[in-house]
mmCIF file of C-alpha atoms and ligand atoms in Angstrom:
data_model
loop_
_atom_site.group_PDB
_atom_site.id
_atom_site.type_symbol
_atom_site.label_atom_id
_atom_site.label_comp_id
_atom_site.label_asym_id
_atom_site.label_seq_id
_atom_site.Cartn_x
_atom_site.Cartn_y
_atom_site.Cartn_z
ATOM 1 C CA UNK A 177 95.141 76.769 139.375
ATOM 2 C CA UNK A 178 93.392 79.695 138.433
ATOM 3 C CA UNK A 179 92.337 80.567 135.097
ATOM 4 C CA UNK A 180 89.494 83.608 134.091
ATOM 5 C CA UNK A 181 87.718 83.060 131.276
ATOM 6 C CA UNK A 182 88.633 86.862 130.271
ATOM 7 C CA UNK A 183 91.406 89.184 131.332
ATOM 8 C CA UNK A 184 91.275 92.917 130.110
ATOM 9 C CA UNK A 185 94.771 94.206 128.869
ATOM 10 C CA UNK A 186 94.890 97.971 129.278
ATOM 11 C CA UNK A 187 97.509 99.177 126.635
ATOM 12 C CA UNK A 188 99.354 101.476 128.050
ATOM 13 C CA UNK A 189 102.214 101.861 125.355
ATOM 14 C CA UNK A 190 101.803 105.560 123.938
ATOM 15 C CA UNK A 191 102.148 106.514 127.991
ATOM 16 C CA UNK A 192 104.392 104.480 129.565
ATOM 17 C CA UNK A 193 105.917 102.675 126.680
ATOM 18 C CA UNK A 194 107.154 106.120 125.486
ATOM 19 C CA UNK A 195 107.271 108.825 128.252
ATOM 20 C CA UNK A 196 110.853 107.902 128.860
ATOM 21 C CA UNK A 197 111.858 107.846 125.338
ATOM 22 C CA UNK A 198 115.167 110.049 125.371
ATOM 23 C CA UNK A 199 114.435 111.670 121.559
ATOM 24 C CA UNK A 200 111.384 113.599 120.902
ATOM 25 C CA UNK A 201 109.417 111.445 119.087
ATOM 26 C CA UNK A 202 106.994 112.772 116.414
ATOM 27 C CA UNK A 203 103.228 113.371 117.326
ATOM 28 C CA UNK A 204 102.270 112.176 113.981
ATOM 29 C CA UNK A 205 103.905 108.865 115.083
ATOM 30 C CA UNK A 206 102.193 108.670 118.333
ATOM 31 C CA UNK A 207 98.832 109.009 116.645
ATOM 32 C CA UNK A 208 100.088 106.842 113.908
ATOM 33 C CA UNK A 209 100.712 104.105 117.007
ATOM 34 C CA UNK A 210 97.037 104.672 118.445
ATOM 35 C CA UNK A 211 95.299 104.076 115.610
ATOM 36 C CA UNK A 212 97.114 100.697 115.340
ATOM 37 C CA UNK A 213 96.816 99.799 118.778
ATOM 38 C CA UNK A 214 93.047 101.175 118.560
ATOM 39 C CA UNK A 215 92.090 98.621 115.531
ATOM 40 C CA UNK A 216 93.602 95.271 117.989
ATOM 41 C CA UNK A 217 90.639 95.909 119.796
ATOM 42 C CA UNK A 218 91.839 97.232 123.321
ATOM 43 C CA UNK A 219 88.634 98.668 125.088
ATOM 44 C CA UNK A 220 91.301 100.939 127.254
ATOM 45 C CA UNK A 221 94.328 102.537 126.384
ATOM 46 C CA UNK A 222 96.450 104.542 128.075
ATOM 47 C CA UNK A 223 97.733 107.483 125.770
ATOM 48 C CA UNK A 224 99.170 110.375 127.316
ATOM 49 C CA UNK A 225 99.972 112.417 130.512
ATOM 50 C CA UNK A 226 99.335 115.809 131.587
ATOM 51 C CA UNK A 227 102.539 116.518 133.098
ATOM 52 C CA UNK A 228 104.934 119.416 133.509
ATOM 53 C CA UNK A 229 107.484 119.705 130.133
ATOM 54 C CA UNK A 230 109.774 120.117 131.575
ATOM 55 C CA UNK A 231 109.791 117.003 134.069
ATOM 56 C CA UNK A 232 108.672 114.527 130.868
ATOM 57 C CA UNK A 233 109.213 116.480 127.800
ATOM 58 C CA UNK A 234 108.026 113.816 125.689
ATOM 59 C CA UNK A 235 104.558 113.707 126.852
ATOM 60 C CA UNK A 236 104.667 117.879 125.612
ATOM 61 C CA UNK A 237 101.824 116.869 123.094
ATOM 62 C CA UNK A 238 99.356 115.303 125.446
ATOM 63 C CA UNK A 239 96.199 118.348 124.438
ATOM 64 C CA UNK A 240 96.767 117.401 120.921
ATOM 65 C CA UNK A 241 96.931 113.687 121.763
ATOM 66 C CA UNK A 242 93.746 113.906 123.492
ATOM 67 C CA UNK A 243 91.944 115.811 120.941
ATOM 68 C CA UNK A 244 92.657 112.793 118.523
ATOM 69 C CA UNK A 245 91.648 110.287 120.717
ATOM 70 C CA UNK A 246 88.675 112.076 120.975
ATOM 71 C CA UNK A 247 88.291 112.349 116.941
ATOM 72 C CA UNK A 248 88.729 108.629 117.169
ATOM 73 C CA UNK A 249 86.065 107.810 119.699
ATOM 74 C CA UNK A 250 88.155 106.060 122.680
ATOM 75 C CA UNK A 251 88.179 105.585 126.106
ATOM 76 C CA UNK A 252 91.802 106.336 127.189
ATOM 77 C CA UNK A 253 93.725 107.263 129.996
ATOM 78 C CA UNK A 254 95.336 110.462 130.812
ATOM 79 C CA UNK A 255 97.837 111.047 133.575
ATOM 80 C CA UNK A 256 96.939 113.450 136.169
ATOM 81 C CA UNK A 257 99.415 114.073 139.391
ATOM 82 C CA UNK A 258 98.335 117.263 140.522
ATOM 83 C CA UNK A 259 94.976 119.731 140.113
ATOM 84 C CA UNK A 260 96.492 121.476 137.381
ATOM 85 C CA UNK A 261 96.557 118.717 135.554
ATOM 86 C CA UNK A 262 92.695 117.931 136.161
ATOM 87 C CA UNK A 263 91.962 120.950 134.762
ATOM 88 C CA UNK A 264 93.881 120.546 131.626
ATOM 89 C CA UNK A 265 92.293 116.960 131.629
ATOM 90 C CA UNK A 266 88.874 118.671 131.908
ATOM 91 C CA UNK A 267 89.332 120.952 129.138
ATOM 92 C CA UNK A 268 90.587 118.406 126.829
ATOM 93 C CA UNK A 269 87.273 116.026 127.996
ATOM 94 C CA UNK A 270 89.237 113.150 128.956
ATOM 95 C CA UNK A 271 87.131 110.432 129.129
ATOM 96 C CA UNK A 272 89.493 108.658 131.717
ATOM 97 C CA UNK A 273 92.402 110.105 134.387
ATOM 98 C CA UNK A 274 95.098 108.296 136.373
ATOM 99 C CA UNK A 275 96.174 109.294 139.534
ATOM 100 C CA UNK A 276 99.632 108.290 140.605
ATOM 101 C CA UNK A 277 101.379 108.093 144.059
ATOM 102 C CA UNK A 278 104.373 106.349 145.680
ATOM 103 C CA UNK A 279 103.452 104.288 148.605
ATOM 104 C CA UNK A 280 107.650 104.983 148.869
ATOM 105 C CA UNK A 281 107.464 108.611 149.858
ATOM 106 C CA UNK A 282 111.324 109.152 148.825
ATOM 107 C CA UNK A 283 110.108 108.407 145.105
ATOM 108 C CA UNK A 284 107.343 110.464 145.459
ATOM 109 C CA UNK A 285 109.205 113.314 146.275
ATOM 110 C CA UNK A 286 111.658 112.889 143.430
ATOM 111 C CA UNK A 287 108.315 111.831 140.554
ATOM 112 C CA UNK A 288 106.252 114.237 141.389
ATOM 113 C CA UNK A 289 108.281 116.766 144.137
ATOM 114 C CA UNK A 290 105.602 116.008 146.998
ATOM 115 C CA UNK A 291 105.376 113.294 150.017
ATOM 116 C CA UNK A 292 103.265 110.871 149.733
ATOM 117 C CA UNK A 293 101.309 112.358 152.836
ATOM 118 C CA UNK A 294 100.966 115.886 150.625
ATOM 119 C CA UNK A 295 100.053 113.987 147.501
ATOM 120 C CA UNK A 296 97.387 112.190 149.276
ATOM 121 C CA UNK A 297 96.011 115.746 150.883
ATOM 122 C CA UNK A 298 96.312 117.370 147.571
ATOM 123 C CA UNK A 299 94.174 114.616 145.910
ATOM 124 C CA UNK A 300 90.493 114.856 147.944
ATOM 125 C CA UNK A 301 90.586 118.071 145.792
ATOM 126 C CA UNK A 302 91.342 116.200 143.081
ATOM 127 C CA UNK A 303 89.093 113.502 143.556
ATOM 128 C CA UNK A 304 85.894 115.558 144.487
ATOM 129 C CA UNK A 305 86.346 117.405 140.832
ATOM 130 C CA UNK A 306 86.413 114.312 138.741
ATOM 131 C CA UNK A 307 83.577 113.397 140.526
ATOM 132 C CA UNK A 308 81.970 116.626 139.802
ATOM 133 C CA UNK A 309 82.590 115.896 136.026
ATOM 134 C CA UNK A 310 82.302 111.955 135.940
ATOM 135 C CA UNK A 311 85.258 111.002 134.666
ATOM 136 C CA UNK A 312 86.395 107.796 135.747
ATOM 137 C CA UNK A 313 89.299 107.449 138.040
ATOM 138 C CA UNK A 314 92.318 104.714 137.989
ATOM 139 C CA UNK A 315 94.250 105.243 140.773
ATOM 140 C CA UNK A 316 97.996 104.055 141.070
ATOM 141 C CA UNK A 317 100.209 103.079 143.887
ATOM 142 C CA UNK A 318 103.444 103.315 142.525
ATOM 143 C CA UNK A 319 106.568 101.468 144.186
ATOM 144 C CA UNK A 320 104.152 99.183 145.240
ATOM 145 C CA UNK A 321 106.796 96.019 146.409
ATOM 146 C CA UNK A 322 110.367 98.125 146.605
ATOM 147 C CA UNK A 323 112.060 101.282 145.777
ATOM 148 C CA UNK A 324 115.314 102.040 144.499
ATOM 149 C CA UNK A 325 115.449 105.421 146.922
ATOM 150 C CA UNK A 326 114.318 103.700 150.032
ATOM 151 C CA UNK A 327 114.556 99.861 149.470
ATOM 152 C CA UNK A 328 111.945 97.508 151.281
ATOM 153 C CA UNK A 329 107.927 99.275 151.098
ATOM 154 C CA UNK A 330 105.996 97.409 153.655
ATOM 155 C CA UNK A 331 102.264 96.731 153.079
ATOM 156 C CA UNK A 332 101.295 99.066 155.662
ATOM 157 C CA UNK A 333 102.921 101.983 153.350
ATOM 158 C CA UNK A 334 100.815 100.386 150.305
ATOM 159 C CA UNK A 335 97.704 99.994 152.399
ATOM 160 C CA UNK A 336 97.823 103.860 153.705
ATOM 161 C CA UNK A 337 97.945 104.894 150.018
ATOM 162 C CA UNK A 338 94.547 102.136 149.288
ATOM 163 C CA UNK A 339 92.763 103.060 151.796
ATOM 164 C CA UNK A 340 92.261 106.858 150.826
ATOM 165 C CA UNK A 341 91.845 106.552 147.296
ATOM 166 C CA UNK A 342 89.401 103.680 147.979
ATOM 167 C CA UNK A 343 87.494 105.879 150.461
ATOM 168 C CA UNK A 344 87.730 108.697 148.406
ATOM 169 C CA UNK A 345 86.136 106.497 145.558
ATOM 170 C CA UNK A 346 88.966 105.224 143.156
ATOM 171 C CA UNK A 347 87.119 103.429 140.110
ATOM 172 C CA UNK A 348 89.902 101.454 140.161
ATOM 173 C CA UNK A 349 93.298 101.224 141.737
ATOM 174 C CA UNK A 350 96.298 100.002 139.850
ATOM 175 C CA UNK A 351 99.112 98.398 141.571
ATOM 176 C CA UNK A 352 102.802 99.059 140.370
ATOM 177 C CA UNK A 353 106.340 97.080 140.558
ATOM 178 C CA UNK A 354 107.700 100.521 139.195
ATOM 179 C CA UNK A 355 111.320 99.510 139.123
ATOM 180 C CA UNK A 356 110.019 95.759 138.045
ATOM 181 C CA UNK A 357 111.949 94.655 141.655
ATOM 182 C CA UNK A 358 108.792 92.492 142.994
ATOM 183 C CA UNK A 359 108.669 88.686 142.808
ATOM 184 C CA UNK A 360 105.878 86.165 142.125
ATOM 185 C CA UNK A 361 105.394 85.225 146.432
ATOM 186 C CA UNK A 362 105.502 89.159 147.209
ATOM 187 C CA UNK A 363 103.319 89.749 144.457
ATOM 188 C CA UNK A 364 100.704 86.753 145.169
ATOM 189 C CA UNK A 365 100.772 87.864 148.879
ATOM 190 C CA UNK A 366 100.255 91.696 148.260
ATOM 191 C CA UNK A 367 97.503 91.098 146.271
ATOM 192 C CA UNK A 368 95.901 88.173 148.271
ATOM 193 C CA UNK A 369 95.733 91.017 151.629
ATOM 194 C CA UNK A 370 94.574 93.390 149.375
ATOM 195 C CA UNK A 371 91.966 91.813 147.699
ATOM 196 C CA UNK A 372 91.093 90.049 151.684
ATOM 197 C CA UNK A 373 91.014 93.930 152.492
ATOM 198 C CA UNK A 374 88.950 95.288 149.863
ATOM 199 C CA UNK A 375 86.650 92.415 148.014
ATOM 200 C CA UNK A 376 84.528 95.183 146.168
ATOM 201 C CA UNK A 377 87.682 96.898 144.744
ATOM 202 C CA UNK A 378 88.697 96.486 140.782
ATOM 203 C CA UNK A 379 92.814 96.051 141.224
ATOM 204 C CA UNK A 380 94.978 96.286 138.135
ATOM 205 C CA UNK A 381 98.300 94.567 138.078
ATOM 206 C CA UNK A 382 101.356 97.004 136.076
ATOM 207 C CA UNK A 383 104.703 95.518 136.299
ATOM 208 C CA UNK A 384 107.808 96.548 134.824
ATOM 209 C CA UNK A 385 109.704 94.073 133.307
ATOM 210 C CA UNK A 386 113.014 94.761 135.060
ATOM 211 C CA UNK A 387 113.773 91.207 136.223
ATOM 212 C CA UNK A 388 112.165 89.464 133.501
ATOM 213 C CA UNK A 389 109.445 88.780 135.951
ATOM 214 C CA UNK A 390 107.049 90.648 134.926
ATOM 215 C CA UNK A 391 105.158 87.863 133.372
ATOM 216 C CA UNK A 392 105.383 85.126 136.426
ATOM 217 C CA UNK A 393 104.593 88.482 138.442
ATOM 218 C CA UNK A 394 100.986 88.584 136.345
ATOM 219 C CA UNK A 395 100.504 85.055 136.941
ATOM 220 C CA UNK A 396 101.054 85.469 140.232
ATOM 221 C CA UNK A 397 98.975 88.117 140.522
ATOM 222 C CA UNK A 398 95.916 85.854 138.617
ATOM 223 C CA UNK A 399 96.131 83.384 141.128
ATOM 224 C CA UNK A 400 95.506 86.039 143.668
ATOM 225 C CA UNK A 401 92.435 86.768 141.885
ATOM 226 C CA UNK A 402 93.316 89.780 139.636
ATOM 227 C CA UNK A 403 91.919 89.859 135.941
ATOM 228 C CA UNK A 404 93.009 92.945 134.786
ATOM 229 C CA UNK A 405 96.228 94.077 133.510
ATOM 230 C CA UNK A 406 98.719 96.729 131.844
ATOM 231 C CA UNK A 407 101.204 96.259 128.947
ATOM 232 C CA UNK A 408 103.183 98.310 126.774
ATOM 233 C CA UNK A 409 103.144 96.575 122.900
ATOM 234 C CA UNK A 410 107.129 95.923 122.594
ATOM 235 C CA UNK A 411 107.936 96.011 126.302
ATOM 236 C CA UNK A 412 108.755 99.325 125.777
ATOM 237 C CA UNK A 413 108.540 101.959 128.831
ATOM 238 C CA UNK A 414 109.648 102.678 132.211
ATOM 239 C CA UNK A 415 109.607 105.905 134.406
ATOM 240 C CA UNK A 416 112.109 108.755 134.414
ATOM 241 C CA UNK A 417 112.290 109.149 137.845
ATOM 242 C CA UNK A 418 112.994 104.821 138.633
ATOM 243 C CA UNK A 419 116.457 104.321 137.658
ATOM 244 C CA UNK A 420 117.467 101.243 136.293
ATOM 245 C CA UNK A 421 113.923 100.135 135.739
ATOM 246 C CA UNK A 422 112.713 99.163 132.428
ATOM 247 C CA UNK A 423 109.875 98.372 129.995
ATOM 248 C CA UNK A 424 106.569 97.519 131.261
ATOM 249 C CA UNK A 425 105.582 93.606 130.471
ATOM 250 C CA UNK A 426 105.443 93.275 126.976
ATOM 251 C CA UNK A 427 101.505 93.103 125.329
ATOM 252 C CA UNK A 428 102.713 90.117 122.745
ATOM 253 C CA UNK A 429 103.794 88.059 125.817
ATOM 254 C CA UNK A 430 101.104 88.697 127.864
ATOM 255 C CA UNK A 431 98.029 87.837 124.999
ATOM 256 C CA UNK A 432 100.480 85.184 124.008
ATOM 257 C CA UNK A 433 100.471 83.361 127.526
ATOM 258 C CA UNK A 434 97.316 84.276 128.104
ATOM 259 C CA UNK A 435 96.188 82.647 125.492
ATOM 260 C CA UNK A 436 97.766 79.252 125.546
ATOM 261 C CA UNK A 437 96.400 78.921 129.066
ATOM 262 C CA UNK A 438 92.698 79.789 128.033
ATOM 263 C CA UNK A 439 92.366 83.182 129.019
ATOM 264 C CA UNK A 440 90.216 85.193 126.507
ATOM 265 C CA UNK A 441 91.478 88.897 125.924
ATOM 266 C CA UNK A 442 90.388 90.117 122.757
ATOM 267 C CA UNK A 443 93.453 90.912 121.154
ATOM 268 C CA UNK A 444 95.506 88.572 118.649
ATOM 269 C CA UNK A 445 98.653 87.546 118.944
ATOM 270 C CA UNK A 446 100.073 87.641 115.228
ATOM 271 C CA UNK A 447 98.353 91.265 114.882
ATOM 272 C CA UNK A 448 100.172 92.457 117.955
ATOM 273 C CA UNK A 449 103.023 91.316 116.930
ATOM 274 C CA UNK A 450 103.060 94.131 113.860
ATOM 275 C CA UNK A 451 102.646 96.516 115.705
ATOM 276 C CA UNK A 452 105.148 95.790 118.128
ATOM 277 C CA UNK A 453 107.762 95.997 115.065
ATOM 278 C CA UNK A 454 106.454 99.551 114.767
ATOM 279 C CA UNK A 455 106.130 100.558 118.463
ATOM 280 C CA UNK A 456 110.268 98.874 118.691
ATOM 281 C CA UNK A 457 110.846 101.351 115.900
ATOM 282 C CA UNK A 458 110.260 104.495 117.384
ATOM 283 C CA UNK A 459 112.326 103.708 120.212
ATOM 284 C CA UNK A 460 116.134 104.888 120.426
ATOM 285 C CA UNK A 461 117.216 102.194 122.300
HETATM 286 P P1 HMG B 89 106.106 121.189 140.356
HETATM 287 O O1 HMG B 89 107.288 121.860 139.751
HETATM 288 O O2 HMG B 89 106.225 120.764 141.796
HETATM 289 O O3 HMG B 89 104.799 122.097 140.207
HETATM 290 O O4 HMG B 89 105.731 119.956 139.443
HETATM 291 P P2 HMG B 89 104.319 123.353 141.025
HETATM 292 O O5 HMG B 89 102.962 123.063 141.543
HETATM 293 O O6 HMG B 89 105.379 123.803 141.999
HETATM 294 O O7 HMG B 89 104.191 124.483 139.893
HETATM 295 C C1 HMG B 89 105.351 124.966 139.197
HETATM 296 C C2 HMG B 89 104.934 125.416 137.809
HETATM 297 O O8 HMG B 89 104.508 124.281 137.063
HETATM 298 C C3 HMG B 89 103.766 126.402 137.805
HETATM 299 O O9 HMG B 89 103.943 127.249 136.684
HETATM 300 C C4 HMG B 89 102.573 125.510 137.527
HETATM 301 O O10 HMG B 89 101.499 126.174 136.894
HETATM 302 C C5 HMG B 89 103.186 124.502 136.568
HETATM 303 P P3 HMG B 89 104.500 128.753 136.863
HETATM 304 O O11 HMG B 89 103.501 129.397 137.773
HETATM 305 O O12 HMG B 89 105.839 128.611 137.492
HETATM 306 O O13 HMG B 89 104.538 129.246 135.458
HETATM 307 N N1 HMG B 89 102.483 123.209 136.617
HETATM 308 C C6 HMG B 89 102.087 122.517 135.536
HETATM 309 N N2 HMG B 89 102.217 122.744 134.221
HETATM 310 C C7 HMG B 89 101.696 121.815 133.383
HETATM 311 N N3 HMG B 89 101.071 120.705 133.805
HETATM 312 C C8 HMG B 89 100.938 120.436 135.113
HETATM 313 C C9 HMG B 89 101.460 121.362 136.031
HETATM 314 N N4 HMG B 89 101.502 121.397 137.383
HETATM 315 C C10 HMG B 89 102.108 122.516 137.725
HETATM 316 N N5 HMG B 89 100.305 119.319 135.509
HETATM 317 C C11 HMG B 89 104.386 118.126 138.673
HETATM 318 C C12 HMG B 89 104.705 119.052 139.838
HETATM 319 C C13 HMG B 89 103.472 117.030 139.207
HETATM 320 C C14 HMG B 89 103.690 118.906 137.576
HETATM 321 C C15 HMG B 89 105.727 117.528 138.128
HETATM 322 O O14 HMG B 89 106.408 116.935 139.193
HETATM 323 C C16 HMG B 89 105.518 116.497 137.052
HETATM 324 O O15 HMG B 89 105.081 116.830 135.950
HETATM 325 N N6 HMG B 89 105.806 115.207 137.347
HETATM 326 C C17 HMG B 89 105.510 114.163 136.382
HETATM 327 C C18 HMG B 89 106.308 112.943 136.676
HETATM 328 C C19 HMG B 89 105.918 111.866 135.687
HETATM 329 O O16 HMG B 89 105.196 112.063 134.731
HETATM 330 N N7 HMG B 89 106.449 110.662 135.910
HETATM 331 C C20 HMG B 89 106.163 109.540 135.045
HETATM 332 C C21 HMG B 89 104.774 109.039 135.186
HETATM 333 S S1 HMG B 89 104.529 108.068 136.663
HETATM 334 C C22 HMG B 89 104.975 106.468 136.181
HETATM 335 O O17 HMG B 89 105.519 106.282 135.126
HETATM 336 C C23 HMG B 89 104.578 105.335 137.053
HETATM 337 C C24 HMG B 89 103.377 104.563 136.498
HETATM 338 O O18 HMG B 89 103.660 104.029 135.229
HETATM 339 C C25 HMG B 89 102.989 103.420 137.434
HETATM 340 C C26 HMG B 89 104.122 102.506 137.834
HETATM 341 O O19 HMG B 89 104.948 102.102 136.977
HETATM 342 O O20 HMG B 89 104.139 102.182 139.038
HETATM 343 C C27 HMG B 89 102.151 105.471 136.373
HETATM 344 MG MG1 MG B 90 104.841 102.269 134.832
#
């Protein structure tokens, strides 16, 4: 059996946990969720997303979210799906941007209302600029293992999707059970080619907790090799345009596994646990 010395747990709660939160929820909250998150110790976090409004109202607030973070010294994540978005990423000197396409074109169309084919075009542009202005770039595959639109997604569909934002110089690409549909054999597989495929790539595991498999689906992925991870504190999350899917895996499981078996992260599992009583509290549901 496999077990790392260290795993890194990207937080990813004040993004995904809350995107798909229903009820505006206050920006004074949000920040008042970072800064707890921000004193566990994460070294990444995933805070906001430079979206449309209209598509995900509740990440409206992502320029004044990013100014904070920025007051507060931290490397986070921003969501970026189109140019546009760069640009507002640029001006708000995000230290970090996320990429996201479906290797399922059908959910593509409907999360971000392009194929995957024009998504993929559209980001060279996209690619090239971060370059330019050295911000690091995490790269997702979304719908990774199946999709409620178009069912099965074969590796080939996940593998088109890899190998242009690896050749197009992905810092890192992040590998998504969206809907929380995949398994632990589908998942130990995917990532085994993968990783066969590209052994000087940095993949990130993100699975939605759907199932309740999200957990056996990181183990899974560990024994195929993978060390880094996402979580939402609370299990909270899930994407508007997945039906049916929800929260991501939840951060107080993951340390707490993680550490039984061994596996440093950083984090603590009684501190975490606070401030999953807060991040709970902010969501309606
Ligand atoms: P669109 O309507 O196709 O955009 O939206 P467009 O290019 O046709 O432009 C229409 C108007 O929108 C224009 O304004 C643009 O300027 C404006 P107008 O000229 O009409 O006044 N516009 C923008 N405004 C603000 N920010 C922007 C932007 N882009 C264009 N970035 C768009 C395309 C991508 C913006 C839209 O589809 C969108 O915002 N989608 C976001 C979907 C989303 O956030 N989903 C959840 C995150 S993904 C996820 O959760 C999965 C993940 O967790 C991994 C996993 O679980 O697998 C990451
Ligand atoms: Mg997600």
């Amino acid at each position: 059996m496999f077990i790392p010395k260290k795993i890194e747990i990207i937080e990813v709660g004040p993004r995904d946990g809350l995107q798909n939160e229903p009820v505006a929820i206050p920006t004074e909250k949000k920040k008042e969720l970072i800064v707890r998150l921000a004193k566990l110790g994460f070294s990444r976090m995933e805070t906001t997303a430079f979206v449309h409004p209209k598509w995900v109202p509740q990440m409206s607030d992502s320029d004044e979210i990013a100014r904070f973070c920025n007051e507060l010294g931290l490397t986070y994540i921003a969501l970026t799906p189109n140019l546009k978005a760069l640009e507002r990423a640029i001006e708000a000197k995000v230290p970090q941007i996320a990429v996201f396409i479906g290797a399922s074109s059908a959910f593509n169309k409907k999360n971000i209302n392009k194929t995957t084919v024009e998504s993929l075009d559209e980001c060279e542009q996209l690619f090239n600029k971060a370059k330019e202005e050295g911000i690091f770039i995490r790269a997702y595959i979304s719908m990774a293992f199946f999709c409620p639109y178009q069912g099965e997604v074969t590796f080939e569909e996940v593998k088109t999707v890899s190998d242009r934002f690896i050749r197009l110089g992905a810092d890192e690409i992040d590998i998504g059970d969206t809907n929380g549909q995949a398994n632990p054999k589908i998942v130990y597989e995917r990532f085994s080619r993968l990783r066969d495929l590209y052994p000087d790539t940095s993949f990130v595991g993100h699975f939605h907790d759907t199932r309740k498999m999200a957990l056996v689906n990181s183990f899974a992925a560990i024994q195929a090799g993978i060390t880094k991870f996402d979580s939402s504190v609370g299990g909270l999350g899930g994407c508007p345009y997945s039906p049916g899917a929800t929260g991501n895996v939840a951060t107080e499981e993951l340390v707490d596994m993680l550490s039984r078996m061994g596996s440093e992260t950083g984090i603590k599992y009684e501190e975490i646990e606070k401030v999953s009583r807060f991040a709970k509290s902010l969501s309606s549901k």
